[in-house]
Amino acid sequence: NMRGEGTLRHVRIIQRGGTSGGLISPSRVITPPEIPALKKGMASTVFIGLTFASASDRDGVLVAKFDVKSDRGTTSIEVRPTLGELLIEEPSKNKSKSEFDTAVSGLQGIQRITSTFTLSPMNDDKFKNLPSTILQHLNLNEIGTWSGEGSFLGTLPASGQEVYVVVKCDSVTGYGDVIVCSIDAMAANSIMNLLKQALSSA
């Protein structure tokens, strides 16, 4: 409670119905019990369970809307998981580094998107933690070990198509490049945008 009016009472989270065209809403929602009171400066951690009506390979189309109500009013919030968070880790689809490289080399044209980035200011921690930074934002499996080049694999939630990510970075200059490959070119573009956001936060 960061408000200046003192204690918030009867704090509860209520699902709001209705979505715009093209969006997917939850088919099941579990909300936490009411919080009787939150004094000024206090915080409470709660969990919300969501099952969406269907999966999608489009970014940002799964949306859950809620009102946070108390005796002081109502605040509206949205939960909109990214496609990167919804990627599926399937151990059965794990590949060796050579299998990964072969699959990447076979995806060309619109199925391959490339971009560059620079980590600035550059230091050893940023370089070593780059794979962790990526995995905090996208649900990917790392193939092999990080040595200035990393390989990552994920599965799209609706189609089951694989997404391949290759990241290279120079440990001195911080300059690097990213390759995202997938049969689903639109999904690959969305994953690239999410990777750029992750790398900009590194």
mmCIF file of C-alpha atoms in Angstrom:
data_model
loop_
_atom_site.group_PDB
_atom_site.id
_atom_site.type_symbol
_atom_site.label_atom_id
_atom_site.label_comp_id
_atom_site.label_asym_id
_atom_site.label_seq_id
_atom_site.Cartn_x
_atom_site.Cartn_y
_atom_site.Cartn_z
ATOM 1 C CA ASN A 1 0.000 0.000 0.000
ATOM 2 C CA MET A 2 1.850 3.066 -1.303
ATOM 3 C CA ARG A 3 -1.130 5.399 -1.073
ATOM 4 C CA GLY A 4 -1.193 8.265 1.383
ATOM 5 C CA GLU A 5 -4.700 7.742 2.728
ATOM 6 C CA GLY A 6 -3.771 5.127 5.321
ATOM 7 C CA THR A 7 -5.141 1.580 5.538
ATOM 8 C CA LEU A 8 -6.786 -0.113 2.555
ATOM 9 C CA ARG A 9 -9.584 -2.462 3.582
ATOM 10 C CA HIS A 10 -11.374 -5.342 1.846
ATOM 11 C CA VAL A 11 -8.800 -5.626 -0.968
ATOM 12 C CA ARG A 12 -9.983 -8.150 -3.543
ATOM 13 C CA ILE A 13 -9.279 -9.067 -7.151
ATOM 14 C CA ILE A 14 -12.287 -9.590 -9.426
ATOM 15 C CA GLN A 15 -12.172 -10.779 -13.026
ATOM 16 C CA ARG A 16 -13.643 -8.459 -15.639
ATOM 17 C CA GLY A 17 -15.379 -10.103 -18.586
ATOM 18 C CA GLY A 18 -15.289 -9.150 -22.242
ATOM 19 C CA THR A 19 -12.471 -8.893 -24.739
ATOM 20 C CA SER A 20 -12.021 -7.133 -28.054
ATOM 21 C CA GLY A 21 -12.074 -9.017 -31.331
ATOM 22 C CA GLY A 22 -9.064 -11.238 -31.958
ATOM 23 C CA LEU A 23 -8.165 -11.581 -28.267
ATOM 24 C CA ILE A 24 -8.384 -14.773 -26.219
ATOM 25 C CA SER A 25 -9.768 -14.608 -22.677
ATOM 26 C CA PRO A 26 -9.393 -17.162 -19.865
ATOM 27 C CA SER A 27 -11.757 -20.117 -19.643
ATOM 28 C CA ARG A 28 -10.893 -20.558 -15.951
ATOM 29 C CA VAL A 29 -9.601 -18.120 -13.341
ATOM 30 C CA ILE A 30 -8.645 -18.689 -9.712
ATOM 31 C CA THR A 31 -8.305 -15.468 -7.722
ATOM 32 C CA PRO A 32 -6.887 -15.093 -4.212
ATOM 33 C CA PRO A 33 -9.057 -14.551 -1.141
ATOM 34 C CA GLU A 34 -9.839 -11.044 0.067
ATOM 35 C CA ILE A 35 -7.145 -9.241 2.041
ATOM 36 C CA PRO A 36 -8.910 -7.735 5.076
ATOM 37 C CA ALA A 37 -6.532 -4.793 5.487
ATOM 38 C CA LEU A 38 -3.279 -3.382 4.094
ATOM 39 C CA LYS A 39 -1.683 -0.703 6.226
ATOM 40 C CA LYS A 40 0.393 2.061 4.662
ATOM 41 C CA GLY A 41 3.708 0.666 3.390
ATOM 42 C CA MET A 42 2.583 -2.957 3.659
ATOM 43 C CA ALA A 43 2.619 -5.412 0.744
ATOM 44 C CA SER A 44 1.000 -8.779 0.108
ATOM 45 C CA THR A 45 2.036 -11.395 -2.462
ATOM 46 C CA VAL A 46 -0.862 -13.180 -4.165
ATOM 47 C CA PHE A 47 -1.188 -15.729 -6.954
ATOM 48 C CA ILE A 48 -3.744 -15.852 -9.762
ATOM 49 C CA GLY A 49 -4.396 -19.074 -11.690
ATOM 50 C CA LEU A 50 -5.256 -18.684 -15.381
ATOM 51 C CA THR A 51 -6.289 -21.187 -18.034
ATOM 52 C CA PHE A 52 -6.887 -19.534 -21.398
ATOM 53 C CA ALA A 53 -9.604 -20.728 -23.754
ATOM 54 C CA SER A 54 -7.055 -21.670 -26.419
ATOM 55 C CA ALA A 55 -3.363 -21.353 -27.270
ATOM 56 C CA SER A 56 -1.989 -18.939 -29.847
ATOM 57 C CA ASP A 57 1.279 -18.357 -31.680
ATOM 58 C CA ARG A 58 0.580 -14.609 -31.858
ATOM 59 C CA ASP A 59 2.130 -12.268 -29.338
ATOM 60 C CA GLY A 60 -0.104 -10.378 -26.924
ATOM 61 C CA VAL A 61 -3.480 -11.877 -27.848
ATOM 62 C CA LEU A 62 -4.054 -13.751 -24.571
ATOM 63 C CA VAL A 63 -5.542 -11.245 -22.140
ATOM 64 C CA ALA A 64 -7.068 -11.476 -18.667
ATOM 65 C CA LYS A 65 -8.664 -8.350 -17.174
ATOM 66 C CA PHE A 66 -9.172 -7.676 -13.479
ATOM 67 C CA ASP A 67 -10.397 -5.004 -11.106
ATOM 68 C CA VAL A 68 -8.532 -4.565 -7.823
ATOM 69 C CA LYS A 69 -11.188 -3.269 -5.428
ATOM 70 C CA SER A 70 -10.942 -1.843 -1.939
ATOM 71 C CA ASP A 71 -12.844 0.583 0.280
ATOM 72 C CA ARG A 72 -10.891 3.392 -1.443
ATOM 73 C CA GLY A 73 -11.904 2.589 -5.026
ATOM 74 C CA THR A 74 -11.071 0.388 -8.003
ATOM 75 C CA THR A 75 -7.937 -0.046 -10.130
ATOM 76 C CA SER A 76 -8.143 -1.931 -13.452
ATOM 77 C CA ILE A 77 -5.265 -4.191 -14.526
ATOM 78 C CA GLU A 78 -4.501 -6.540 -17.417
ATOM 79 C CA VAL A 79 -2.455 -9.745 -17.521
ATOM 80 C CA ARG A 80 -1.095 -10.206 -21.034
ATOM 81 C CA PRO A 81 1.632 -12.901 -21.246
ATOM 82 C CA THR A 82 4.113 -12.530 -24.077
ATOM 83 C CA LEU A 83 4.685 -15.209 -26.702
ATOM 84 C CA GLY A 84 8.151 -15.646 -25.209
ATOM 85 C CA GLU A 85 6.639 -16.608 -21.854
ATOM 86 C CA LEU A 86 4.226 -19.036 -23.530
ATOM 87 C CA LEU A 87 6.859 -20.991 -25.464
ATOM 88 C CA ILE A 88 6.862 -24.655 -24.462
ATOM 89 C CA GLU A 89 9.927 -26.505 -23.212
ATOM 90 C CA GLU A 90 9.724 -30.014 -24.615
ATOM 91 C CA PRO A 91 12.617 -32.251 -23.487
ATOM 92 C CA SER A 92 11.647 -34.770 -26.184
ATOM 93 C CA LYS A 93 12.531 -32.137 -28.797
ATOM 94 C CA ASN A 94 15.971 -31.326 -27.384
ATOM 95 C CA LYS A 95 18.684 -31.538 -30.004
ATOM 96 C CA SER A 96 22.436 -31.918 -30.056
ATOM 97 C CA LYS A 97 24.414 -28.851 -31.134
ATOM 98 C CA SER A 98 25.041 -30.384 -34.556
ATOM 99 C CA GLU A 99 21.334 -31.183 -35.039
ATOM 100 C CA PHE A 100 20.485 -27.635 -33.977
ATOM 101 C CA ASP A 101 22.968 -26.133 -36.451
ATOM 102 C CA THR A 102 21.630 -28.323 -39.264
ATOM 103 C CA ALA A 103 18.058 -27.220 -38.568
ATOM 104 C CA VAL A 104 19.073 -23.530 -38.480
ATOM 105 C CA SER A 105 20.967 -23.787 -41.763
ATOM 106 C CA GLY A 106 17.829 -25.189 -43.434
ATOM 107 C CA LEU A 107 15.691 -22.160 -42.541
ATOM 108 C CA GLN A 108 16.332 -19.261 -44.916
ATOM 109 C CA GLY A 109 14.520 -16.303 -46.456
ATOM 110 C CA ILE A 110 11.527 -15.030 -44.482
ATOM 111 C CA GLN A 111 12.000 -17.913 -42.032
ATOM 112 C CA ARG A 112 15.257 -16.305 -40.795
ATOM 113 C CA ILE A 113 15.420 -12.910 -39.056
ATOM 114 C CA THR A 114 18.667 -11.233 -38.019
ATOM 115 C CA SER A 115 19.460 -8.216 -35.879
ATOM 116 C CA THR A 116 22.395 -6.643 -34.033
ATOM 117 C CA PHE A 117 22.818 -5.265 -30.518
ATOM 118 C CA THR A 118 25.441 -3.675 -28.267
ATOM 119 C CA LEU A 119 25.792 -4.209 -24.527
ATOM 120 C CA SER A 120 26.950 -0.910 -23.067
ATOM 121 C CA PRO A 121 28.740 -0.419 -20.780
ATOM 122 C CA MET A 122 30.263 -3.887 -21.233
ATOM 123 C CA ASN A 123 31.657 -5.939 -18.339
ATOM 124 C CA ASP A 124 32.383 -9.575 -17.442
ATOM 125 C CA ASP A 125 29.122 -10.058 -15.528
ATOM 126 C CA LYS A 126 26.980 -8.877 -18.444
ATOM 127 C CA PHE A 127 28.821 -11.222 -20.786
ATOM 128 C CA LYS A 128 28.593 -14.268 -18.486
ATOM 129 C CA ASN A 129 24.962 -13.640 -17.564
ATOM 130 C CA LEU A 130 23.686 -13.010 -21.099
ATOM 131 C CA PRO A 131 22.048 -16.469 -21.431
ATOM 132 C CA SER A 132 20.340 -16.006 -18.035
ATOM 133 C CA THR A 133 19.028 -12.613 -19.146
ATOM 134 C CA ILE A 134 17.492 -14.205 -22.244
ATOM 135 C CA LEU A 135 15.979 -17.102 -20.289
ATOM 136 C CA GLN A 136 14.377 -14.681 -17.809
ATOM 137 C CA HIS A 137 12.318 -13.234 -20.666
ATOM 138 C CA LEU A 138 11.733 -16.242 -22.943
ATOM 139 C CA ASN A 139 10.914 -19.855 -22.117
ATOM 140 C CA LEU A 140 13.713 -21.459 -24.148
ATOM 141 C CA ASN A 141 16.030 -24.439 -23.737
ATOM 142 C CA GLU A 142 19.737 -23.647 -23.974
ATOM 143 C CA ILE A 143 21.601 -26.040 -26.264
ATOM 144 C CA GLY A 144 25.231 -26.499 -25.251
ATOM 145 C CA THR A 145 27.155 -23.989 -23.148
ATOM 146 C CA TRP A 146 27.710 -20.244 -23.518
ATOM 147 C CA SER A 147 31.102 -19.248 -24.897
ATOM 148 C CA GLY A 148 30.270 -15.993 -26.663
ATOM 149 C CA GLU A 149 27.785 -17.892 -28.818
ATOM 150 C CA GLY A 150 24.567 -19.384 -27.492
ATOM 151 C CA SER A 151 21.937 -21.638 -29.046
ATOM 152 C CA PHE A 152 18.361 -21.739 -27.757
ATOM 153 C CA LEU A 153 15.308 -23.794 -28.728
ATOM 154 C CA GLY A 154 11.617 -23.318 -28.004
ATOM 155 C CA THR A 155 8.271 -24.670 -29.231
ATOM 156 C CA LEU A 156 5.323 -22.497 -30.253
ATOM 157 C CA PRO A 157 2.310 -23.154 -27.991
ATOM 158 C CA ALA A 158 -0.392 -23.619 -30.660
ATOM 159 C CA SER A 159 1.272 -25.127 -33.737
ATOM 160 C CA GLY A 160 4.136 -26.953 -32.029
ATOM 161 C CA GLN A 161 6.574 -25.480 -34.557
ATOM 162 C CA GLU A 162 10.119 -25.024 -33.301
ATOM 163 C CA VAL A 163 11.828 -21.655 -32.827
ATOM 164 C CA TYR A 164 15.622 -21.499 -33.075
ATOM 165 C CA VAL A 165 17.618 -18.644 -31.562
ATOM 166 C CA VAL A 166 21.347 -18.001 -32.015
ATOM 167 C CA VAL A 167 23.034 -15.194 -30.050
ATOM 168 C CA LYS A 168 26.640 -14.099 -30.489
ATOM 169 C CA CYS A 169 28.408 -11.433 -28.433
ATOM 170 C CA ASP A 170 31.972 -10.117 -28.232
ATOM 171 C CA SER A 171 33.190 -10.132 -24.616
ATOM 172 C CA VAL A 172 35.277 -6.974 -25.134
ATOM 173 C CA THR A 173 33.206 -4.674 -27.346
ATOM 174 C CA GLY A 174 29.735 -5.896 -26.296
ATOM 175 C CA TYR A 175 28.738 -5.975 -29.975
ATOM 176 C CA GLY A 176 26.617 -8.940 -30.995
ATOM 177 C CA ASP A 177 24.042 -10.335 -33.356
ATOM 178 C CA VAL A 178 20.892 -12.415 -33.041
ATOM 179 C CA ILE A 179 19.317 -14.906 -35.448
ATOM 180 C CA VAL A 180 15.747 -16.204 -34.998
ATOM 181 C CA CYS A 181 14.533 -18.972 -37.292
ATOM 182 C CA SER A 182 11.120 -20.605 -37.580
ATOM 183 C CA ILE A 183 8.732 -21.894 -40.220
ATOM 184 C CA ASP A 184 6.260 -19.402 -38.695
ATOM 185 C CA ALA A 185 7.802 -16.113 -39.866
ATOM 186 C CA MET A 186 5.330 -13.932 -37.929
ATOM 187 C CA ALA A 187 6.110 -15.723 -34.676
ATOM 188 C CA ALA A 188 9.838 -15.448 -35.375
ATOM 189 C CA ASN A 189 9.455 -11.696 -35.775
ATOM 190 C CA SER A 190 7.627 -11.472 -32.431
ATOM 191 C CA ILE A 191 10.350 -13.505 -30.707
ATOM 192 C CA MET A 192 13.013 -11.210 -32.192
ATOM 193 C CA ASN A 193 11.249 -8.151 -30.784
ATOM 194 C CA LEU A 194 11.112 -9.789 -27.346
ATOM 195 C CA LEU A 195 14.800 -10.687 -27.565
ATOM 196 C CA LYS A 196 15.669 -7.075 -28.354
ATOM 197 C CA GLN A 197 13.772 -5.970 -25.257
ATOM 198 C CA ALA A 198 15.601 -8.593 -23.151
ATOM 199 C CA LEU A 199 19.017 -7.577 -24.483
ATOM 200 C CA SER A 200 18.317 -3.886 -23.943
ATOM 201 C CA SER A 201 17.708 -4.657 -20.252
ATOM 202 C CA ALA A 202 20.992 -6.556 -19.879
#
